[in-house]
PDB file of C-alpha atoms in Angstrom:
ATOM      1  CA  MET A 133      -4.897  32.931 -11.027  1.00 32.00           C
ATOM      2  CA  LEU A 134      -8.629  32.212 -11.225  1.00 34.00           C
ATOM      3  CA  MET A 135     -10.101  30.816 -14.412  1.00 33.00           C
ATOM      4  CA  PRO A 136     -12.823  33.016 -15.978  1.00 33.00           C
ATOM      5  CA  LEU A 137     -15.606  30.545 -15.115  1.00 33.00           C
ATOM      6  CA  VAL A 138     -14.685  30.582 -11.457  1.00 35.00           C
ATOM      7  CA  SER A 139     -14.412  34.368 -11.457  1.00 32.00           C
ATOM      8  CA  ILE A 140     -17.975  34.584 -12.770  1.00 30.00           C
ATOM      9  CA  MET A 141     -19.149  32.097 -10.170  1.00 35.00           C
ATOM     10  CA  LEU A 142     -17.554  34.073  -7.351  1.00 38.00           C
ATOM     11  CA  ALA A 143     -19.072  37.329  -8.533  1.00 34.00           C
ATOM     12  CA  ALA A 144     -22.516  35.706  -8.584  1.00 36.00           C
ATOM     13  CA  ALA A 145     -21.963  34.289  -5.114  1.00 36.00           C
ATOM     14  CA  ILE A 146     -21.382  37.583  -3.309  1.00 35.00           C
ATOM     15  CA  ALA A 147     -24.966  37.461  -2.015  1.00 34.00           C
ATOM     16  CA  PRO A 148     -26.096  33.804  -2.175  1.00 43.00           C
ATOM     17  CA  ALA A 149     -29.859  33.505  -1.811  1.00 44.00           C
ATOM     18  CA  ALA A 150     -30.092  29.865  -0.783  1.00 60.00           C
ATOM     19  CA  SER A 151     -31.573  29.474   2.694  1.00 66.00           C
ATOM     20  CA  GLY A 152     -29.208  27.648   5.038  1.00 87.00           C
ATOM     21  CA  LEU A 153     -26.116  28.561   3.031  1.00 92.00           C
ATOM     22  CA  SER A 154     -26.059  32.321   3.646  1.00 88.00           C
ATOM     23  CA  PRO A 155     -24.276  33.403   6.851  1.00 89.00           C
ATOM     24  CA  SER A 156     -26.452  34.961   9.537  1.00 91.00           C
ATOM     25  CA  LEU A 157     -23.865  36.200  12.023  1.00 95.00           C
ATOM     26  CA  HIS A 158     -24.170  38.752  14.818  1.00 96.00           C
ATOM     27  CA  GLU A 159     -21.500  40.663  16.688  1.00 97.00           C
ATOM     28  CA  GLY A 160     -20.462  38.719  19.772  1.00 96.00           C
ATOM     29  CA  ASP A 161     -21.545  35.315  18.422  1.00 96.00           C
ATOM     30  CA  ARG A 162     -19.227  32.468  19.364  1.00 96.00           C
ATOM     31  CA  LEU A 163     -18.695  29.500  17.029  1.00 97.00           C
ATOM     32  CA  ASP A 164     -16.631  26.452  17.962  1.00 97.00           C
ATOM     33  CA  ASN A 165     -15.588  23.355  16.050  1.00 97.00           C
ATOM     34  CA  VAL A 166     -13.393  20.289  16.342  1.00 98.00           C
ATOM     35  CA  PHE A 167     -11.604  18.697  13.394  1.00 98.00           C
ATOM     36  CA  SER A 168      -9.261  15.893  12.347  1.00 98.00           C
ATOM     37  CA  ARG A 169      -7.430  14.716   9.247  1.00 98.00           C
ATOM     38  CA  THR A 170      -5.908  11.345   8.382  1.00 98.00           C
ATOM     39  CA  VAL A 171      -3.515  10.466   5.546  1.00 98.00           C
ATOM     40  CA  SER A 172      -2.781   6.810   4.718  1.00 98.00           C
ATOM     41  CA  PHE A 173      -0.601   4.978   2.180  1.00 98.00           C
ATOM     42  CA  GLN A 174      -0.906   1.223   1.564  1.00 98.00           C
ATOM     43  CA  ALA A 175       1.575  -0.806  -0.495  1.00 98.00           C
ATOM     44  CA  ASP A 176       1.770  -4.607  -0.576  1.00 98.00           C
ATOM     45  CA  GLY A 177       4.596  -5.949   1.559  1.00 97.00           C
ATOM     46  CA  PHE A 178       5.108  -2.717   3.519  1.00 98.00           C
ATOM     47  CA  ASP A 179       3.715  -1.352   6.782  1.00 98.00           C
ATOM     48  CA  GLU A 180       0.842   1.062   6.275  1.00 98.00           C
ATOM     49  CA  THR A 181       2.031   4.658   6.568  1.00 98.00           C
ATOM     50  CA  VAL A 182      -0.443   6.786   8.534  1.00 98.00           C
ATOM     51  CA  ARG A 183      -0.348  10.417   9.654  1.00 97.00           C
ATOM     52  CA  ARG A 184      -3.072  12.015  11.793  1.00 97.00           C
ATOM     53  CA  VAL A 185      -3.712  15.505  13.120  1.00 97.00           C
ATOM     54  CA  SER A 186      -6.596  16.886  15.165  1.00 98.00           C
ATOM     55  CA  GLY A 187      -7.574  20.118  16.835  1.00 98.00           C
ATOM     56  CA  SER A 188     -10.188  22.696  17.681  1.00 97.00           C
ATOM     57  CA  ALA A 189     -11.037  26.299  16.842  1.00 97.00           C
ATOM     58  CA  SER A 190     -13.102  28.942  18.620  1.00 97.00           C
ATOM     59  CA  TYR A 191     -14.346  32.008  16.700  1.00 97.00           C
ATOM     60  CA  ARG A 192     -15.821  35.220  18.100  1.00 97.00           C
ATOM     61  CA  VAL A 193     -17.668  37.491  15.639  1.00 98.00           C
ATOM     62  CA  VAL A 194     -16.193  41.002  15.732  1.00 98.00           C
ATOM     63  CA  ASP A 195     -17.960  42.474  12.692  1.00 97.00           C
ATOM     64  CA  ALA A 196     -20.831  40.536  11.122  1.00 96.00           C
ATOM     65  CA  THR A 197     -20.917  42.656   7.957  1.00 93.00           C
ATOM     66  CA  LYS A 198     -17.507  41.609   6.565  1.00 93.00           C
ATOM     67  CA  PRO A 199     -17.548  39.104   8.353  1.00 96.00           C
ATOM     68  CA  ALA A 200     -14.549  39.543  10.673  1.00 97.00           C
ATOM     69  CA  LEU A 201     -13.823  37.221  13.583  1.00 98.00           C
ATOM     70  CA  ARG A 202     -11.268  36.485  16.272  1.00 98.00           C
ATOM     71  CA  ILE A 203      -9.948  32.912  16.290  1.00 98.00           C
ATOM     72  CA  ASP A 204      -8.241  30.854  18.999  1.00 98.00           C
ATOM     73  CA  TYR A 205      -7.077  27.480  17.689  1.00 98.00           C
ATOM     74  CA  ARG A 206      -5.135  24.433  18.781  1.00 98.00           C
ATOM     75  CA  TYR A 207      -3.567  21.583  16.813  1.00 98.00           C
ATOM     76  CA  ASP A 208      -3.123  18.891  19.445  1.00 98.00           C
ATOM     77  CA  GLY A 209       0.524  18.275  20.248  1.00 97.00           C
ATOM     78  CA  ILE A 210       1.697  20.620  17.469  1.00 96.00           C
ATOM     79  CA  HIS A 211       0.751  24.274  17.792  1.00 96.00           C
ATOM     80  CA  ALA A 212      -1.758  26.691  19.295  1.00 98.00           C
ATOM     81  CA  GLY A 213      -2.390  30.319  18.423  1.00 98.00           C
ATOM     82  CA  SER A 214      -4.851  33.115  17.774  1.00 98.00           C
ATOM     83  CA  GLY A 215      -5.466  35.893  15.288  1.00 98.00           C
ATOM     84  CA  ALA A 216      -7.894  38.004  13.293  1.00 98.00           C
ATOM     85  CA  VAL A 217      -9.886  36.247  10.547  1.00 98.00           C
ATOM     86  CA  GLU A 218     -11.847  37.909   7.763  1.00 98.00           C
ATOM     87  CA  PHE A 219     -13.807  36.263   4.947  1.00 96.00           C
ATOM     88  CA  ARG A 220     -14.183  38.000   1.588  1.00 96.00           C
ATOM     89  CA  ASP A 221     -15.857  37.142  -1.735  1.00 95.00           C
ATOM     90  CA  ALA A 222     -18.656  35.330   0.154  1.00 92.00           C
ATOM     91  CA  GLY A 223     -16.033  33.062   1.767  1.00 95.00           C
ATOM     92  CA  ALA A 224     -13.900  32.328  -1.317  1.00 96.00           C
ATOM     93  CA  THR A 225     -11.061  34.431   0.131  1.00 97.00           C
ATOM     94  CA  GLN A 226      -9.866  34.298   3.728  1.00 97.00           C
ATOM     95  CA  CYS A 227      -7.540  36.657   5.553  1.00 98.00           C
ATOM     96  CA  PHE A 228      -5.493  35.926   8.676  1.00 97.00           C
ATOM     97  CA  ASP A 229      -3.971  38.888  10.489  1.00 98.00           C
ATOM     98  CA  GLY A 230      -4.343  40.959   7.315  1.00 96.00           C
ATOM     99  CA  LYS A 231      -2.788  38.448   4.907  1.00 98.00           C
ATOM    100  CA  CYS A 232      -5.370  37.291   2.358  1.00 98.00           C
ATOM    101  CA  THR A 233      -5.260  34.096   0.298  1.00 97.00           C
ATOM    102  CA  ALA A 234      -7.631  31.966  -1.742  1.00 97.00           C
ATOM    103  CA  ASN A 235      -9.711  29.813   0.583  1.00 98.00           C
ATOM    104  CA  THR A 236      -8.628  26.330  -0.464  1.00 97.00           C
ATOM    105  CA  ASP A 237      -9.343  24.591   2.858  1.00 97.00           C
ATOM    106  CA  GLY A 238     -11.115  21.259   2.434  1.00 97.00           C
ATOM    107  CA  SER A 239     -13.444  22.211   5.269  1.00 97.00           C
ATOM    108  CA  GLY A 240     -13.881  25.240   7.463  1.00 96.00           C
ATOM    109  CA  LEU A 241     -16.248  27.560   9.244  1.00 97.00           C
ATOM    110  CA  LEU A 242     -18.443  28.900   6.413  1.00 97.00           C
ATOM    111  CA  TYR A 243     -19.849  28.019   2.996  1.00 96.00           C
ATOM    112  CA  ASN A 244     -17.071  28.484   0.418  1.00 96.00           C
ATOM    113  CA  PRO A 245     -18.185  29.148  -3.193  1.00 96.00           C
ATOM    114  CA  ARG A 246     -14.665  28.470  -4.458  1.00 96.00           C
ATOM    115  CA  LEU A 247     -15.280  24.777  -3.778  1.00 97.00           C
ATOM    116  CA  TRP A 248     -19.092  24.579  -3.611  1.00 97.00           C
ATOM    117  CA  GLY A 249     -20.052  26.909  -6.455  1.00 95.00           C
ATOM    118  CA  THR A 250     -23.182  29.054  -6.648  1.00 90.00           C
ATOM    119  CA  PRO A 251     -26.425  27.293  -5.667  1.00 88.00           C
ATOM    120  CA  PRO A 252     -29.852  28.110  -7.099  1.00 81.00           C
ATOM    121  CA  GLY A 253     -31.917  30.525  -5.012  1.00 79.00           C
ATOM    122  CA  ARG A 254     -34.355  27.934  -3.683  1.00 86.00           C
ATOM    123  CA  LEU A 255     -33.034  24.528  -2.683  1.00 93.00           C
ATOM    124  CA  GLU A 256     -34.932  21.266  -3.004  1.00 94.00           C
ATOM    125  CA  VAL A 257     -33.872  17.690  -2.315  1.00 96.00           C
ATOM    126  CA  GLY A 258     -32.421  16.133  -5.462  1.00 96.00           C
ATOM    127  CA  GLN A 259     -31.185  19.371  -7.021  1.00 95.00           C
ATOM    128  CA  HIS A 260     -27.598  19.370  -8.226  1.00 95.00           C
ATOM    129  CA  TRP A 261     -25.097  21.673  -9.872  1.00 96.00           C
ATOM    130  CA  THR A 262     -21.587  21.341 -11.272  1.00 96.00           C
ATOM    131  CA  VAL A 263     -18.542  23.221 -10.007  1.00 97.00           C
ATOM    132  CA  ALA A 264     -15.350  23.762 -12.002  1.00 97.00           C
ATOM    133  CA  ILE A 265     -12.571  23.830  -9.388  1.00 97.00           C
ATOM    134  CA  ALA A 266      -9.726  25.777 -10.958  1.00 96.00           C
ATOM    135  CA  GLU A 267      -6.811  25.158  -8.603  1.00 97.00           C
ATOM    136  CA  PRO A 268      -5.390  22.618  -6.179  1.00 98.00           C
ATOM    137  CA  TRP A 269      -7.049  22.628  -2.751  1.00 98.00           C
ATOM    138  CA  GLU A 270      -6.503  20.876   0.568  1.00 97.00           C
ATOM    139  CA  LEU A 271      -8.049  17.508  -0.305  1.00 97.00           C
ATOM    140  CA  GLY A 272      -8.250  17.647  -4.072  1.00 97.00           C
ATOM    141  CA  THR A 273      -7.020  18.792  -7.425  1.00 98.00           C
ATOM    142  CA  PRO A 274      -8.333  21.043 -10.154  1.00 98.00           C
ATOM    143  CA  GLY A 275     -11.313  19.206 -11.551  1.00 98.00           C
ATOM    144  CA  THR A 276     -15.074  18.911 -11.796  1.00 98.00           C
ATOM    145  CA  GLN A 277     -17.372  18.404  -8.818  1.00 98.00           C
ATOM    146  CA  THR A 278     -21.096  17.676  -8.594  1.00 98.00           C
ATOM    147  CA  VAL A 279     -22.999  19.049  -5.606  1.00 98.00           C
ATOM    148  CA  THR A 280     -26.348  17.445  -4.722  1.00 98.00           C
ATOM    149  CA  VAL A 281     -28.946  18.588  -2.175  1.00 97.00           C
ATOM    150  CA  VAL A 282     -29.750  15.631   0.084  1.00 97.00           C
ATOM    151  CA  ALA A 283     -31.714  17.336   2.911  1.00 97.00           C
ATOM    152  CA  VAL A 284     -33.373  20.697   3.521  1.00 95.00           C
ATOM    153  CA  ASP A 285     -34.782  21.921   6.846  1.00 94.00           C
ATOM    154  CA  THR A 286     -36.335  25.281   6.053  1.00 90.00           C
ATOM    155  CA  ALA A 287     -37.529  25.927   9.593  1.00 91.00           C
ATOM    156  CA  GLY A 288     -34.104  25.093  11.016  1.00 91.00           C
ATOM    157  CA  HIS A 289     -32.209  27.025   8.290  1.00 93.00           C
ATOM    158  CA  SER A 290     -30.218  23.848   7.611  1.00 95.00           C
ATOM    159  CA  VAL A 291     -29.078  22.181   4.385  1.00 96.00           C
ATOM    160  CA  THR A 292     -27.098  18.980   3.783  1.00 97.00           C
ATOM    161  CA  LEU A 293     -25.112  18.704   0.550  1.00 98.00           C
ATOM    162  CA  LYS A 294     -23.236  15.835  -1.040  1.00 98.00           C
ATOM    163  CA  ARG A 295     -20.102  16.647  -3.020  1.00 98.00           C
ATOM    164  CA  GLU A 296     -18.331  14.293  -5.405  1.00 98.00           C
ATOM    165  CA  GLY A 297     -15.582  15.118  -7.839  1.00 98.00           C
ATOM    166  CA  ARG A 298     -12.573  13.942  -9.782  1.00 98.00           C
ATOM    167  CA  GLY A 299      -9.349  15.520 -10.958  1.00 98.00           C
ATOM    168  CA  GLU A 300      -5.687  15.048 -11.835  1.00 97.00           C
ATOM    169  CA  GLY A 301      -2.537  16.364 -10.207  1.00 96.00           C
ATOM    170  CA  ALA A 302      -1.364  17.308  -6.732  1.00 96.00           C
ATOM    171  CA  TYR A 303      -3.228  18.867  -3.806  1.00 98.00           C
ATOM    172  CA  SER A 304      -2.448  22.169  -2.140  1.00 97.00           C
ATOM    173  CA  GLY A 305       0.319  21.420   0.342  1.00 94.00           C
ATOM    174  CA  ASP A 306       0.653  17.866  -0.976  1.00 96.00           C
ATOM    175  CA  ARG A 307       3.424  15.796   0.612  1.00 93.00           C
ATOM    176  CA  LEU A 308       5.085  14.027  -2.288  1.00 96.00           C
ATOM    177  CA  LYS A 309       7.847  12.446  -0.221  1.00 97.00           C
ATOM    178  CA  ILE A 310       7.094   9.836   2.472  1.00 98.00           C
ATOM    179  CA  ASP A 311       8.816   7.023   4.360  1.00 97.00           C
ATOM    180  CA  LEU A 312       7.949   3.364   3.787  1.00 97.00           C
ATOM    181  CA  VAL A 313       8.774   0.699   6.365  1.00 98.00           C
ATOM    182  CA  ARG A 314       9.367  -2.995   5.707  1.00 97.00           C
ATOM    183  CA  GLY A 315      10.858  -5.415   8.197  1.00 96.00           C
ATOM    184  CA  GLY A 316      11.869  -2.556  10.461  1.00 97.00           C
ATOM    185  CA  LYS A 317      13.816  -0.776   7.719  1.00 97.00           C
ATOM    186  CA  THR A 318      12.771   2.687   6.513  1.00 97.00           C
ATOM    187  CA  TYR A 319      12.910   3.758   2.868  1.00 98.00           C
ATOM    188  CA  ALA A 320      12.456   7.334   1.612  1.00 98.00           C
ATOM    189  CA  VAL A 321      10.267   7.405  -1.493  1.00 98.00           C
ATOM    190  CA  ASP A 322       8.797   9.977  -3.871  1.00 98.00           C
ATOM    191  CA  VAL A 323       5.044   9.985  -4.518  1.00 98.00           C
ATOM    192  CA  GLU A 324       3.673  10.204  -8.060  1.00 98.00           C
ATOM    193  CA  PRO A 325      -0.074  10.866  -7.730  1.00 98.00           C
ATOM    194  CA  GLY A 326      -2.742   9.341  -9.946  1.00 98.00           C
ATOM    195  CA  ALA A 327      -6.313  10.536 -10.541  1.00 98.00           C
ATOM    196  CA  SER A 328      -8.245  11.552  -7.415  1.00 98.00           C
ATOM    197  CA  HIS A 329     -11.860  10.804  -6.493  1.00 98.00           C
ATOM    198  CA  TRP A 330     -13.386  12.700  -3.579  1.00 98.00           C
ATOM    199  CA  TYR A 331     -16.818  12.443  -1.970  1.00 98.00           C
ATOM    200  CA  GLY A 332     -18.548  13.451   1.237  1.00 98.00           C
ATOM    201  CA  TYR A 333     -21.472  15.103   3.006  1.00 98.00           C
ATOM    202  CA  THR A 334     -21.674  18.522   4.670  1.00 98.00           C
ATOM    203  CA  THR A 335     -24.414  20.128   6.739  1.00 98.00           C
ATOM    204  CA  PHE A 336     -24.717  23.920   6.942  1.00 97.00           C
ATOM    205  CA  ARG A 337     -26.903  25.971   9.275  1.00 96.00           C
ATOM    206  CA  ASP A 338     -27.163  29.633   8.288  1.00 94.00           C
ATOM    207  CA  GLY A 339     -23.986  29.232   6.243  1.00 93.00           C
ATOM    208  CA  VAL A 340     -21.965  27.748   9.120  1.00 96.00           C
ATOM    209  CA  VAL A 341     -20.617  24.205   8.819  1.00 97.00           C
ATOM    210  CA  THR A 342     -22.044  22.004  11.579  1.00 97.00           C
ATOM    211  CA  ALA A 343     -20.919  18.597  10.266  1.00 98.00           C
ATOM    212  CA  ASP A 344     -18.504  17.699   7.489  1.00 98.00           C
ATOM    213  CA  GLU A 345     -17.038  14.406   6.272  1.00 98.00           C
ATOM    214  CA  LEU A 346     -14.869  14.227   3.177  1.00 98.00           C
ATOM    215  CA  MET A 347     -12.868  11.304   1.744  1.00 98.00           C
ATOM    216  CA  VAL A 348     -10.410  11.397  -1.160  1.00 98.00           C
ATOM    217  CA  GLU A 349      -8.745   8.351  -2.709  1.00 98.00           C
ATOM    218  CA  ARG A 350      -6.186   7.931  -5.459  1.00 98.00           C
ATOM    219  CA  PRO A 351      -3.711   5.390  -6.793  1.00 98.00           C
ATOM    220  CA  VAL A 352      -0.095   6.475  -6.425  1.00 98.00           C
ATOM    221  CA  THR A 353       3.299   5.217  -7.521  1.00 98.00           C
ATOM    222  CA  LEU A 354       6.061   5.247  -4.915  1.00 98.00           C
ATOM    223  CA  VAL A 355       9.530   5.658  -6.397  1.00 98.00           C
ATOM    224  CA  SER A 356      13.084   5.284  -5.079  1.00 97.00           C
ATOM    225  CA  LYS A 357      16.424   4.144  -6.477  1.00 95.00           C
ATOM    226  CA  GLU A 358      16.557   1.323  -3.940  1.00 95.00           C
ATOM    227  CA  LEU A 359      13.004  -0.007  -4.384  1.00 97.00           C
ATOM    228  CA  GLY A 360      12.168   0.997  -7.930  1.00 98.00           C
ATOM    229  CA  ARG A 361       8.497   1.721  -8.654  1.00 98.00           C
ATOM    230  CA  ILE A 362       5.785   0.465  -6.299  1.00 98.00           C
ATOM    231  CA  ALA A 363       2.033   0.649  -6.898  1.00 98.00           C
ATOM    232  CA  ALA A 364       0.162   1.879  -3.812  1.00 98.00           C
ATOM    233  CA  LYS A 365      -3.124   3.393  -2.676  1.00 98.00           C
ATOM    234  CA  GLU A 366      -3.563   6.645  -0.793  1.00 98.00           C
ATOM    235  CA  ARG A 367      -6.598   7.908   1.043  1.00 98.00           C
ATOM    236  CA  GLN A 368      -7.212  11.024   3.087  1.00 98.00           C
ATOM    237  CA  PHE A 369     -10.218  12.115   5.054  1.00 98.00           C
ATOM    238  CA  ILE A 370     -11.255  15.073   7.167  1.00 98.00           C
ATOM    239  CA  LEU A 371     -13.933  15.358   9.827  1.00 98.00           C
ATOM    240  CA  LEU A 372     -15.243  18.649  11.223  1.00 98.00           C
ATOM    241  CA  ASN A 373     -18.097  19.122  13.661  1.00 98.00           C
ATOM    242  CA  ALA A 374     -19.594  22.030  15.540  1.00 97.00           C
ATOM    243  CA  MET A 375     -18.693  21.908  19.236  1.00 92.00           C
ATOM    244  CA  PRO A 376     -20.887  23.341  21.993  1.00 79.00           C
ATOM    245  CA  ALA A 377     -19.316  26.407  23.573  1.00 68.00           C
ATOM    246  CA  SER A 378     -17.893  25.820  27.043  1.00 66.00           C
TER     247      SER A 378
END
């Protein structure tokens, strides 16, 4: 359930006025991106545990007013598919084949006020605002985030924002069980997360993400009956870039 502050923010964001952050879509438009995510755990005396996934997505605008789109996606070596996508609440809610959920993706196609908040109407370099993130999301926890304007191209309808935040707890979809390897032997361990710190830069053009880099780091404690308690470090990062249509 949304906290009252976030509900107010979402209501105010239904028609964001900031140039570069408001979608300007037209029926038939095609938008393509490529993306990747890496998750790493480091503990002294053990092999580094690393998991990576990458893929691509192609969107075709069906109805620019909602907006509603058709997506074809592929996670390399894992899964490919397609479906109908609709964004509601200025991007804070996303629907796939009619099933709607809070948009808690760390990155994505459009500006998402659930994570980015409501900007002032006119953006200038150096401006900043604070966002209260109410719930776990893909690369972070509930917490407080500061968004800073680092570049504005009015003629090109482009804006680059820096985001930096901190919070406690688990992420949406967090994997709190992993395998550690030492000397060729594998140990199953539970993950107890510490405080998270995330930071990154994102460029939007007419509300569409064209480049996005986000890193999150946190100390963790790895626990098992066999090994006891082990201090470790976790980091995750995502990369998403617009891809020219083929």
